[in-house]
Coordinates of C-alpha atoms in Angstrom, one line a residue:
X1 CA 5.3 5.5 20.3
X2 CA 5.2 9.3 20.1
X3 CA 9.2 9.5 19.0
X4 CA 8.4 6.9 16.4
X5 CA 8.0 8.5 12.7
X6 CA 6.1 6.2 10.8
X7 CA 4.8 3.3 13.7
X8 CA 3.6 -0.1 12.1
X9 CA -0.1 -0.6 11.8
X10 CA -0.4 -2.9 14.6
X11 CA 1.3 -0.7 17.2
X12 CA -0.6 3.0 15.6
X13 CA -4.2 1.0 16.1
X14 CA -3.3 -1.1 19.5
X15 CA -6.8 0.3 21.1
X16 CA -9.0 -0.6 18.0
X17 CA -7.7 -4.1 17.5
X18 CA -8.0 -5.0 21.1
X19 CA -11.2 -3.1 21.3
X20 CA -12.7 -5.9 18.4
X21 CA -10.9 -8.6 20.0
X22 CA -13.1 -8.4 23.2
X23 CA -16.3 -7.6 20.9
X24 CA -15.3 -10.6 18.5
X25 CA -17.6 -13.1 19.7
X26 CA -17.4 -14.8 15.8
X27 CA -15.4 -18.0 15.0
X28 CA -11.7 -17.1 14.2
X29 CA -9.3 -19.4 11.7
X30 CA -6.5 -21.0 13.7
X31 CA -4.1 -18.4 15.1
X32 CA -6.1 -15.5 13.8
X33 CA -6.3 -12.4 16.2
X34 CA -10.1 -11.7 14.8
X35 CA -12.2 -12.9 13.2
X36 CA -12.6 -12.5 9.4
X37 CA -15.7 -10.0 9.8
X38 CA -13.9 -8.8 12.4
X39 CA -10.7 -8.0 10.2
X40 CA -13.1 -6.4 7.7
X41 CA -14.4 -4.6 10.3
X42 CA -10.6 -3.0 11.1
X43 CA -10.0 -1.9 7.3
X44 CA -13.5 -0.7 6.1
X45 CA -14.5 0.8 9.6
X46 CA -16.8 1.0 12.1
X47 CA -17.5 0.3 16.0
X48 CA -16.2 -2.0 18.6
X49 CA -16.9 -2.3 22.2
X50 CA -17.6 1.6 22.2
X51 CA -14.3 2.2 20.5
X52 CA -14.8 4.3 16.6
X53 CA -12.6 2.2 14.3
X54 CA -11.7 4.2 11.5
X55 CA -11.9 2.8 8.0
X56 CA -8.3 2.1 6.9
X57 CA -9.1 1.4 3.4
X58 CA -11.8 3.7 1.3
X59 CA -13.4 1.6 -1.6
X60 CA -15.8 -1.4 -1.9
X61 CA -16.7 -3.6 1.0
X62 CA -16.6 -7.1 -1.2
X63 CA -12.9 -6.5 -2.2
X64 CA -12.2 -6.5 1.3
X65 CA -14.2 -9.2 2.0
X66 CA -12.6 -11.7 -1.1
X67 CA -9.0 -10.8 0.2
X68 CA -9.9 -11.7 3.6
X69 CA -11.7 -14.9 2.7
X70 CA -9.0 -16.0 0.5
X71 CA -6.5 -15.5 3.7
X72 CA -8.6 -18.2 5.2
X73 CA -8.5 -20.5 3.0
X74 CA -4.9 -22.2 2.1
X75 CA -4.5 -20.2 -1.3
X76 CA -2.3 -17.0 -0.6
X77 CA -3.5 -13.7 -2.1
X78 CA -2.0 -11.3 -4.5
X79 CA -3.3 -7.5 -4.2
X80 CA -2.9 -6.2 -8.1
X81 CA -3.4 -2.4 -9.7
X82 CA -2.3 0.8 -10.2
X83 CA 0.6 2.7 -8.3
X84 CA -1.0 4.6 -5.6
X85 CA -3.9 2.1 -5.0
X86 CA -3.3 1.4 -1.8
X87 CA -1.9 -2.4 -2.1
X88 CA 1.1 -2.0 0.5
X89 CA -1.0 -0.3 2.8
X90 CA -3.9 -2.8 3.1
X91 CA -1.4 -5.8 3.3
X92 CA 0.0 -4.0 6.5
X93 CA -3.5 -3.7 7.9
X94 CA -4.0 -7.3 6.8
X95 CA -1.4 -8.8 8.3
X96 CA -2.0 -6.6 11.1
X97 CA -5.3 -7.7 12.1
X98 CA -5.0 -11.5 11.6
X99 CA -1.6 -12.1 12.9
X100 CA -0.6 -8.9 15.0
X101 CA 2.8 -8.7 13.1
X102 CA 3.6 -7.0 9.7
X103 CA 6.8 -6.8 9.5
X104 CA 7.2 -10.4 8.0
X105 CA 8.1 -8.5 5.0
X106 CA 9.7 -9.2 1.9
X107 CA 10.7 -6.0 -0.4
X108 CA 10.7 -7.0 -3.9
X109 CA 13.5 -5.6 -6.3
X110 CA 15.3 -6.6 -9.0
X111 CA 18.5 -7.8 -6.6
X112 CA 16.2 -9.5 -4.1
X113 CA 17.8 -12.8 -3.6
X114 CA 16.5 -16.0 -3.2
X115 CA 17.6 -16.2 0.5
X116 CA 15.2 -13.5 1.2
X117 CA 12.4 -15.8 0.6
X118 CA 14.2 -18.7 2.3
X119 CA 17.1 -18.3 4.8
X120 CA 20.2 -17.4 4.6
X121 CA 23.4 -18.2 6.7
X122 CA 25.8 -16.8 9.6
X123 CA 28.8 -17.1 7.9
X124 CA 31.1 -17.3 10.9
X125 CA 29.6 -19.9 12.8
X126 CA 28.9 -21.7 9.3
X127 CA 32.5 -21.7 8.9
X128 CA 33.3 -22.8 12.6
X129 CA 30.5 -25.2 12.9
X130 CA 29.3 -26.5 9.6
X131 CA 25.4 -26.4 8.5
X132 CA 23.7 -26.9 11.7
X133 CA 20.4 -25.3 12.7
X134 CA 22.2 -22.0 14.4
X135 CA 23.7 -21.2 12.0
X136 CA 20.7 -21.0 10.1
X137 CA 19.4 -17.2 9.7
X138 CA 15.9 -17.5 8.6
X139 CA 14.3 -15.1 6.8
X140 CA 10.5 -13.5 6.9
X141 CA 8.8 -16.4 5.0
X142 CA 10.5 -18.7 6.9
X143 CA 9.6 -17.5 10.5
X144 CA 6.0 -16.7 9.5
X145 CA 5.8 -20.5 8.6
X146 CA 7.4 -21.7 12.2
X147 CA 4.9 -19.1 13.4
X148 CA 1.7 -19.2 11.7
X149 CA 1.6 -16.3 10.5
X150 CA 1.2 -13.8 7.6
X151 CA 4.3 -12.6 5.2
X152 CA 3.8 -9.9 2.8
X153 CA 5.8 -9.8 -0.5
X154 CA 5.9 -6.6 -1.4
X155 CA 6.4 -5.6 -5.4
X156 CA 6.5 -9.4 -6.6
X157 CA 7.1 -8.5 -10.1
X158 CA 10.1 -6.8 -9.4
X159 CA 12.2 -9.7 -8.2
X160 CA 13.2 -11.8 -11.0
X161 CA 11.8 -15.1 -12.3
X162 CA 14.1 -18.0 -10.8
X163 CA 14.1 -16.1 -7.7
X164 CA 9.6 -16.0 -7.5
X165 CA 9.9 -19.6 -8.2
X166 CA 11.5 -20.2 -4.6
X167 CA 7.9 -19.5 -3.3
X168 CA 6.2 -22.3 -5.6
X169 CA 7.2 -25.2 -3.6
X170 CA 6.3 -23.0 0.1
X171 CA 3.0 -22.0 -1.6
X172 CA 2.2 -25.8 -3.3
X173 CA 3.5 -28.1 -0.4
X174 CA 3.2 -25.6 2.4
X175 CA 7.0 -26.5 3.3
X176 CA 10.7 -25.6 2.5
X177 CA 12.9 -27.8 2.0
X178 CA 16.8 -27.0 3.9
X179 CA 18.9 -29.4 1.3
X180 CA 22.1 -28.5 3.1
X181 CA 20.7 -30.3 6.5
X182 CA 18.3 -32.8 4.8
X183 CA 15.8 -30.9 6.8
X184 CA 12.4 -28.8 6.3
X185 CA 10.1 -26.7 7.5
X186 CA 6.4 -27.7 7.4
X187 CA 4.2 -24.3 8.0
X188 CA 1.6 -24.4 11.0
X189 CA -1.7 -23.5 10.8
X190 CA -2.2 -19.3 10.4
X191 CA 0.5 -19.4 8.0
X192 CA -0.2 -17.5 4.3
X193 CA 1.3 -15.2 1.9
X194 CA 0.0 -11.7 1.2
X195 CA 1.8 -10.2 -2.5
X196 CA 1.3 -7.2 -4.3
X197 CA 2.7 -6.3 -7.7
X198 CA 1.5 -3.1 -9.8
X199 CA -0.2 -3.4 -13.6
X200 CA 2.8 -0.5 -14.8
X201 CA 5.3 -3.4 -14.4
X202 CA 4.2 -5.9 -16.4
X203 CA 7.1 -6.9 -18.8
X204 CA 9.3 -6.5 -16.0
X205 CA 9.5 -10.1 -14.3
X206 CA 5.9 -11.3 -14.9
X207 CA 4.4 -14.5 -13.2
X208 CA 4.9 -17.6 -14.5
X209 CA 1.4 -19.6 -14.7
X210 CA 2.6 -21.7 -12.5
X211 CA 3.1 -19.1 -9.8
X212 CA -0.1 -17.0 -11.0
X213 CA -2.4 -20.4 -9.7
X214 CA -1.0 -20.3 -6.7
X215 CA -2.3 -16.9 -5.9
X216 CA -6.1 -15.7 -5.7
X217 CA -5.7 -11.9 -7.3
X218 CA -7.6 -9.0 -6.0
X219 CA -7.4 -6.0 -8.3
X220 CA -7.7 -2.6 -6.3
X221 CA -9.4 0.1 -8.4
X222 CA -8.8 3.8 -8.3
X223 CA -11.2 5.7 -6.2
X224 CA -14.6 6.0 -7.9
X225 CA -15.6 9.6 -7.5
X226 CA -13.5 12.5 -6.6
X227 CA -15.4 12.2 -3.5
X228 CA -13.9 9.4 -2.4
X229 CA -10.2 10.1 -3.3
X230 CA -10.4 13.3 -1.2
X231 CA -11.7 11.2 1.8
X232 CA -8.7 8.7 1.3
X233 CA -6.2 11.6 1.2
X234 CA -7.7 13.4 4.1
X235 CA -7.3 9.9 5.9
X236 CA -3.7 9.7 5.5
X237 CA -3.0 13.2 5.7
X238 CA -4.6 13.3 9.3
X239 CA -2.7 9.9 10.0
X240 CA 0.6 11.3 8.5
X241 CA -0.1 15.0 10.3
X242 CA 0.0 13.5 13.6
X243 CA 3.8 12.0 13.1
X244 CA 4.5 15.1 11.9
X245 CA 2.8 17.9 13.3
X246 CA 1.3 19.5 10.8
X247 CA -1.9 20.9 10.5
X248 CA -5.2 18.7 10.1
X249 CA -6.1 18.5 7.0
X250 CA -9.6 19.2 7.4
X251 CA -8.0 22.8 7.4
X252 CA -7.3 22.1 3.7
X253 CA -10.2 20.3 1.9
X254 CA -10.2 23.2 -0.6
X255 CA -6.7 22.6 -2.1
X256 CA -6.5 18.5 -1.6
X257 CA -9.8 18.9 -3.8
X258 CA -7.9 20.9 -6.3
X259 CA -5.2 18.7 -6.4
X260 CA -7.4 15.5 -6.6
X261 CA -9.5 17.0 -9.5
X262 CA -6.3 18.2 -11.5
X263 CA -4.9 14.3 -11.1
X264 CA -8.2 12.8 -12.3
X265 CA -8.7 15.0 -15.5
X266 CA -5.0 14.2 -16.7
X267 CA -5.4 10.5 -15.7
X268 CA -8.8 10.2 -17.5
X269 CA -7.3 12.5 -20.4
X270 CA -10.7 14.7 -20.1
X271 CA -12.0 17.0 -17.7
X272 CA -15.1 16.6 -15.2
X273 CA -17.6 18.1 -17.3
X274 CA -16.6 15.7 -20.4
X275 CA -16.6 18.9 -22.6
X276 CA -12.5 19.5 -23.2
X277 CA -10.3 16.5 -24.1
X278 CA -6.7 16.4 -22.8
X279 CA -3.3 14.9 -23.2
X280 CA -1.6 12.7 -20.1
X281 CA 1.5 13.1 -18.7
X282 CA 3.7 9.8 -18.7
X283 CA 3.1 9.6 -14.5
X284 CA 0.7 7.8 -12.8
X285 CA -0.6 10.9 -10.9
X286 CA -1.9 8.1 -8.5
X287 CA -3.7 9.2 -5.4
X288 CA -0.6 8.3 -2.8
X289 CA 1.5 11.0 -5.3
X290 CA -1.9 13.0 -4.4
X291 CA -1.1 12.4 -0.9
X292 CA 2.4 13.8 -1.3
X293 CA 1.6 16.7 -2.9
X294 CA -0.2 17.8 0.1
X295 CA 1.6 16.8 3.2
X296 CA 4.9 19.1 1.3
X297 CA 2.1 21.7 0.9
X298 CA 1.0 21.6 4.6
X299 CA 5.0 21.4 5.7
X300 CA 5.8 24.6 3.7
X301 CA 2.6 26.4 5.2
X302 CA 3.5 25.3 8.7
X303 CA 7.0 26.1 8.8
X304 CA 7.4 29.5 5.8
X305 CA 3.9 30.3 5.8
X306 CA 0.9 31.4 8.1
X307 CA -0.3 27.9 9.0
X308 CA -3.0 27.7 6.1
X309 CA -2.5 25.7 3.0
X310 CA -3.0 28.3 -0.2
X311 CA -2.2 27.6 -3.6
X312 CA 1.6 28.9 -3.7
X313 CA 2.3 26.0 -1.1
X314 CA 1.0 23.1 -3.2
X315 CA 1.7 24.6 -6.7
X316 CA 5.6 23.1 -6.6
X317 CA 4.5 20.1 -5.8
X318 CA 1.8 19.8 -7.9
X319 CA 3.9 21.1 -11.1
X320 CA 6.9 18.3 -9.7
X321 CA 4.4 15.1 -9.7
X322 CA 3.1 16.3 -13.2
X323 CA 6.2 17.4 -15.1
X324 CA 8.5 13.9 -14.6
X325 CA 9.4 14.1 -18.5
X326 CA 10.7 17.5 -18.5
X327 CA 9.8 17.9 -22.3
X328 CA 6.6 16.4 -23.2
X329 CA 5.4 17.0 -19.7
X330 CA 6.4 20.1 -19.4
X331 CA 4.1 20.7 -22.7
X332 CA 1.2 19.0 -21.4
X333 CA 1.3 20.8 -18.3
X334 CA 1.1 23.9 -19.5
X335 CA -1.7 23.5 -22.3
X336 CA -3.6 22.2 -18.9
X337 CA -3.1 25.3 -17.4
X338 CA -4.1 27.7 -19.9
X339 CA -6.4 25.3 -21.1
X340 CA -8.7 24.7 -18.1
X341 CA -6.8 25.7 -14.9
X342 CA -7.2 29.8 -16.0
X343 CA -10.5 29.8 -16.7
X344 CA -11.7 27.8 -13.7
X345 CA -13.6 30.6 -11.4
X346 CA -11.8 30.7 -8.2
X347 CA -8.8 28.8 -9.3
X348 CA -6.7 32.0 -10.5
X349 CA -4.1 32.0 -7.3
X350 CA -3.2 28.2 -8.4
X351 CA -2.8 29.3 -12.2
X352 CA -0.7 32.4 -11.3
X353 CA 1.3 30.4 -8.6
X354 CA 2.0 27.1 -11.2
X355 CA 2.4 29.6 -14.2
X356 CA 5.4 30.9 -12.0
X357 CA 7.2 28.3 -11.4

């Protein structure tokens, strides 16, 4: 575990799910490892059998609550928003808490075949044996249904429209039909679906109506306050931190809360106080680009600087997740800086160190 870069959720929090698996005394859905208060519990935070379980998800309560009562019902769920909202991380957590296992995963892009969702084949012993059973390879879907368990689609949108339609008949019928062996595979109980797609990529491949009713959508918001985007990046810092040994980001509240306030003014196209209007880039400057930003700030400080996170150390990161068009970013950017950046008290080592660059 402590060689392993980036473990999976269900192996990084082993003591706090099996810490709410004793305390669960609540009914659980067949093959569920907790409960769904329980599961709630695991993403929003709070205490188990004298365990802390920390909150995996910073937002509102009921969101959780919808997803994780649509996951007990037969109608699979589709996480929708923003990049940098968190979607892919809360499936993991999902999937992680009611079924133990997320890496049932599918990774939506615009080559992602159709076997991907079904099964594929192994060619050799397809070719030495014919369409038999072993030489069936089945894919995530298809082992989360012999399984009862939860797969996770990740970026539906992305993977193109006859290939989505694969999942109709799995989602409908709760089966999938193996033509070449006049076969099928009926899911057990525990078995669901757990898809996110992002609102920037609509146009791409968007869902058919057919597909859309088999889904119950949850849209995840951007934080709320400021308040609550620099408690989400702190999370994931200290989470990220510990894989890579970098300082905890407690040490840097100062500069994540620069960096936060920067992103929401050029989202919102205003600043805090509502008095200066401003242009937007064309990124999202979503709060996992926030998240980024910092981590390469806290690597530069830990290995070129003194330890501490300053303004030089986030200021190339910062002026890389702003500037992706390097015209009319570049442009927008800069008018910020002069504009509000420079005559923000305290905020002159950030304007000299972005102005540099």
């Amino acid at each position: 575990m402590t060689e392993l870069l980036r473990p999976h959720a269900e192996q990084l929090f082993a003591e706090e799910l099996a810490a709410l698996e004793r305390a669960d005394d609540r009914p659980r859905p067949p093959r569920w490892r907790l409960s769904p208060w329980a599961v709630t519990t695991y993403v929003m935070g709070g205490e188990a059998d004298g365990v802390t379980i920390t909150p995996k998800y910073v937002g509102r309560r009921r969101l959780i609550e919808l997803a994780v009562a649509t996951l007990a019902t037969d109608r699979a769920l589709l996480l929708l928003g923003v990049p940098g909202t968190a979607k892919t991380w809360l499936s993991e957590h999902l999937a992680a808490a009611i079924s133990g296992d997320s890496t049932l995963i599918v990774q939506g892009t615009a080559g992602t075949p159709e076997e991907a969702l079904r099964y594929g084949w192994n060619y050799a012993r397809l070719l030495a044996e014919g369409p038999t059973r072993d030489a069936l390879v089945p894919g995530p879907v298809f082992r989360a249904m012999n399984d009862g368990k939860l797969a996770r689609v990740e970026e539906l949108t992305r993977i193109p429209s006859d290939v989505q339609d694969a999942l109709i008949t799995i989602l409908s019928e709760k089966s999938l039909p193996i033509p070449e062996l006049d076969d099928e595979v009926q899911a057990v109980q525990g078995f669901n679906v757990i898809a996110t797609a992002n609102d920037r990529d609509r146009g791409v491949n968007e869902l058919s109506s057919a597909m859309r009713r088999r889904f119950n959508t949850v849209v995840l918001p951007l934080p709320d306050s400021a308040d609550e985007e620099v408690e989400i990046v702190r999370l994931r810092l200290d989470s990220v931190g510990q894989a890579l040994e970098l300082p905890p980001a407690t040490s840097a509240l100062e500069e994540i809360r620069r960096v936060v306030t920067i992103f929401r003014e050029l989202r919102s196209g205003v600043t805090e106080d509502g008095r200066t209007k401003l242009k937007s880039p064309s990124g999202t400057l979503s709060t996992a680009e926030a998240i980024s930003v910092v981590t390469n700030g806290l690597a530069l400080a830990t290995h070129f600087g003194d330890g501490e996170l300053s303004a030089e150390d986030v200021a190339g990161g910062l002026t890389g997740a702003v500037v992706q068009d390097p015209v009319a970013d570049k442009v927008v950017w800069q008018e910020y800086l002069e504009a509000v950046v420079r005559e923000r008290d305290g905020w002159g080592a950030l304007y000299r160190a972005c102005r540099a660059l």
